[in-house]
mmCIF file of C-alpha atoms in Angstrom:
data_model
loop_
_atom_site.group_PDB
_atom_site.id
_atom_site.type_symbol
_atom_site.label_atom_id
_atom_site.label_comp_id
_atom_site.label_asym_id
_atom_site.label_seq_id
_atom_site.Cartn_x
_atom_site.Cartn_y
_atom_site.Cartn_z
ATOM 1 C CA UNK A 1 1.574 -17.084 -8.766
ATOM 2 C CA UNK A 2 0.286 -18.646 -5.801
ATOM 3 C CA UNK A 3 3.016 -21.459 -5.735
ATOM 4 C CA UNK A 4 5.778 -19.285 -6.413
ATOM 5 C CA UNK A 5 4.505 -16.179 -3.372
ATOM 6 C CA UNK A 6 3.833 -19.320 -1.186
ATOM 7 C CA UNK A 7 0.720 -18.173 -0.219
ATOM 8 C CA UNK A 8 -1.830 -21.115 0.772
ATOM 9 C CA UNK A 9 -5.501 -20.877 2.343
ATOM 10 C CA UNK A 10 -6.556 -18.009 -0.282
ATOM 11 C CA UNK A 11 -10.345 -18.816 0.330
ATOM 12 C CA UNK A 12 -9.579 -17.373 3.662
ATOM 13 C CA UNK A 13 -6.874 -14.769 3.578
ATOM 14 C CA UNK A 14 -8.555 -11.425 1.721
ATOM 15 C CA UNK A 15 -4.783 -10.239 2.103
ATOM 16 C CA UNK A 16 -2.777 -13.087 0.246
ATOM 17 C CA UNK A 17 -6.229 -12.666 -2.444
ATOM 18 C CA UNK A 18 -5.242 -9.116 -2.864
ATOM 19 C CA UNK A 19 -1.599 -9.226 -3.263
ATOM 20 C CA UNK A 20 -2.252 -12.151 -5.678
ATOM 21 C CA UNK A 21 -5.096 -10.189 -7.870
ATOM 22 C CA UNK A 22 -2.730 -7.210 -7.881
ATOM 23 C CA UNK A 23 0.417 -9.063 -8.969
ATOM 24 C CA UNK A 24 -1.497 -10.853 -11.157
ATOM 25 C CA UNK A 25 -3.609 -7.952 -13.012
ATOM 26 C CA UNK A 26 0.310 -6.659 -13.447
ATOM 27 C CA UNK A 27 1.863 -9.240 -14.884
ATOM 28 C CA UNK A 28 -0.966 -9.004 -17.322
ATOM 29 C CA UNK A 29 -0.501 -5.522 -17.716
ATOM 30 C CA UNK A 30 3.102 -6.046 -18.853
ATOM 31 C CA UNK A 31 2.548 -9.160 -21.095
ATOM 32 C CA UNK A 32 -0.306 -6.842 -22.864
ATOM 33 C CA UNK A 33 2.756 -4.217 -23.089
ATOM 34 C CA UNK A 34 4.604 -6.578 -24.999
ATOM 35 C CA UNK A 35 7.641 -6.203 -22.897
ATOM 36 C CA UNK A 36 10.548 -8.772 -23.069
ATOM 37 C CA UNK A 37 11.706 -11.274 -20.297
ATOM 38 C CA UNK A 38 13.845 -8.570 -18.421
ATOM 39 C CA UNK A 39 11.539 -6.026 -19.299
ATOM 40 C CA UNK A 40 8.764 -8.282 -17.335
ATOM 41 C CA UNK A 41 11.149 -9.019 -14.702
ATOM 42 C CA UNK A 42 12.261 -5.275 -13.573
ATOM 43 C CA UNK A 43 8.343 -4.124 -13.984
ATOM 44 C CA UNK A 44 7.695 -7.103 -11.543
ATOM 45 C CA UNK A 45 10.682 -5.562 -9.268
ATOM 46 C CA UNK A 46 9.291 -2.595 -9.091
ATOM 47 C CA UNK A 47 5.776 -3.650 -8.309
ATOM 48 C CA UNK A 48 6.794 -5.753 -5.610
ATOM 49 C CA UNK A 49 9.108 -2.556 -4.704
ATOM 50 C CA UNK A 50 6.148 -0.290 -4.403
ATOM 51 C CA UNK A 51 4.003 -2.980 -2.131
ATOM 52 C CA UNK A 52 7.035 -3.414 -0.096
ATOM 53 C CA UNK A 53 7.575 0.326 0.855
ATOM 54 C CA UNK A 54 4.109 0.429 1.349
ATOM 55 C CA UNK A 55 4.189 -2.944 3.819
ATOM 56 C CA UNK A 56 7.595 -3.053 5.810
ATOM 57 C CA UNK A 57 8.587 0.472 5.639
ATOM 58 C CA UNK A 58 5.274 2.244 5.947
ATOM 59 C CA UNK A 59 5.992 5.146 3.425
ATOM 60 C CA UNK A 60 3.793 7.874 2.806
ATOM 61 C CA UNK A 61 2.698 8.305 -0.352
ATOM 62 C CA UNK A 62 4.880 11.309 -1.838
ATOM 63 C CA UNK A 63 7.450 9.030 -0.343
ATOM 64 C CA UNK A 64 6.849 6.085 -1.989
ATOM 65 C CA UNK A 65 6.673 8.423 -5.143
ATOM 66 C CA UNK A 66 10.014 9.333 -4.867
ATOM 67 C CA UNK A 67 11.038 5.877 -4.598
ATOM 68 C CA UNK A 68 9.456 4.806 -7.273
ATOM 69 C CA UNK A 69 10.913 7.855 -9.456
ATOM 70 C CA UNK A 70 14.792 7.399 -7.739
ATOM 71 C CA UNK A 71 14.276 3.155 -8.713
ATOM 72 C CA UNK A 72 13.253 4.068 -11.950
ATOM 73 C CA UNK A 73 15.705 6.182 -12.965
ATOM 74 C CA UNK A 74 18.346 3.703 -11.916
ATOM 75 C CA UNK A 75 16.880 1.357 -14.305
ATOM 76 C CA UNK A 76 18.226 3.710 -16.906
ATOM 77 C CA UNK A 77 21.728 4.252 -15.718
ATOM 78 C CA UNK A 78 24.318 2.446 -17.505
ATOM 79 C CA UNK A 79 26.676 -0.458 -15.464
ATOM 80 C CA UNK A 80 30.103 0.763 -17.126
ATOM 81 C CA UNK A 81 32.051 -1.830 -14.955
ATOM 82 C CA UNK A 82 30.267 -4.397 -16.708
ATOM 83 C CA UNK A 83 29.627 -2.693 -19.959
ATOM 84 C CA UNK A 84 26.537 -3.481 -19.459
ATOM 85 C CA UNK A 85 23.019 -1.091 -20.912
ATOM 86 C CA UNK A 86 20.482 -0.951 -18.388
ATOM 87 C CA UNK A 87 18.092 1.207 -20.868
ATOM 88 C CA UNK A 88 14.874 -1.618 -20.142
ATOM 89 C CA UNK A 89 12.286 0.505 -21.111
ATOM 90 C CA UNK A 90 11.884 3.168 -23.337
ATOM 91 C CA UNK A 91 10.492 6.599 -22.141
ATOM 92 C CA UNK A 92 6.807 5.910 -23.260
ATOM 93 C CA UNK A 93 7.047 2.719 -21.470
ATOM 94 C CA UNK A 94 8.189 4.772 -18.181
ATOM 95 C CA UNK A 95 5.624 6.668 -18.903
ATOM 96 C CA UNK A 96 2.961 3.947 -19.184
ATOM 97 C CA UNK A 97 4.760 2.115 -16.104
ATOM 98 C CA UNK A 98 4.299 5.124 -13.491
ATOM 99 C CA UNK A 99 0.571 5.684 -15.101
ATOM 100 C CA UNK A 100 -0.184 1.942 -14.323
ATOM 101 C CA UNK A 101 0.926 2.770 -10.808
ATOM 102 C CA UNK A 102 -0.685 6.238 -10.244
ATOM 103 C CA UNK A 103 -4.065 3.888 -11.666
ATOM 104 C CA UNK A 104 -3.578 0.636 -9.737
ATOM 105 C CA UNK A 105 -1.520 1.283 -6.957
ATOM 106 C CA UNK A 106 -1.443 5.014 -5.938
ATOM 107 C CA UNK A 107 -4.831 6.078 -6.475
ATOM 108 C CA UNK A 108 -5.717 3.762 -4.297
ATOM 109 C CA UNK A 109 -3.098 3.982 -1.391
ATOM 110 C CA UNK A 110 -5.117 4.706 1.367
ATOM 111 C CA UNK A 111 -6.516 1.462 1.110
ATOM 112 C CA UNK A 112 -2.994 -0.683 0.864
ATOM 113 C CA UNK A 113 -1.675 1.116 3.751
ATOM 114 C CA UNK A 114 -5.147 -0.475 5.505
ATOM 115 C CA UNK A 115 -4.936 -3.546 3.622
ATOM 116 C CA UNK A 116 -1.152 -4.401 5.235
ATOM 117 C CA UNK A 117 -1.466 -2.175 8.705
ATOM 118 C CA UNK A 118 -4.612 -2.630 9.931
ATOM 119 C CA UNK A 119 -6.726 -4.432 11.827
ATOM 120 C CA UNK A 120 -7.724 -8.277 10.473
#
């Protein structure tokens, strides 16, 4: 994960450590889930989603919440242009999904809105 987020000097950046413990505890999360390749791919999306929100746009929580909730349900929406079925999860893994984030990501939100806006 390093190579591929480009981060270097990670025995002195407690940010770039973070963001690559966190992306790497849910990538874990998600093999242990047994999801498939896409499956993996939009839960890694939506992880990065969530840290983004939280970085560049500087949502509040219950926004970021409803973000989550409006990007997850478009996950289920079918593409009939394409006739394409973007069903990727089923609802107990939506359900597991947005409890992984209410335990690793939300409960702790106060302290990812420090981690990316404050002081070094």
């Amino acid at each position: 994960l390093e190579e591929f987020l480009n981060f270097t000097l990670l025995k002195t950046s407690w940010r770039k450590a973070i963001l690559i413990d966190y992306y790497t505890a849910g990538f874990l999360w998600a093999k242990e889930m047994n999801f498939s390749l896409i499956q993996l791919s939009v839960f890694m999306d939506l992880l990065n989603f969530v840290l983004e929100n939280i970085r560049d746009k500087h949502m509040t929580l219950g926004d970021n919440l409803k973000e989550l909730e409006r990007a997850m349900a478009e996950t289920g929406e079918t593409d009939t242009e394409q006739g394409g079925d973007l069903n990727f999860f089923s609802i107990e893994q939506a359900k597991a999904i947005i409890d992984y984030f209410v335990s690793s990501l939300f409960k702790y939100y106060r302290a990812y809105e420090y981690l990316f806006h404050g002081p070094r």
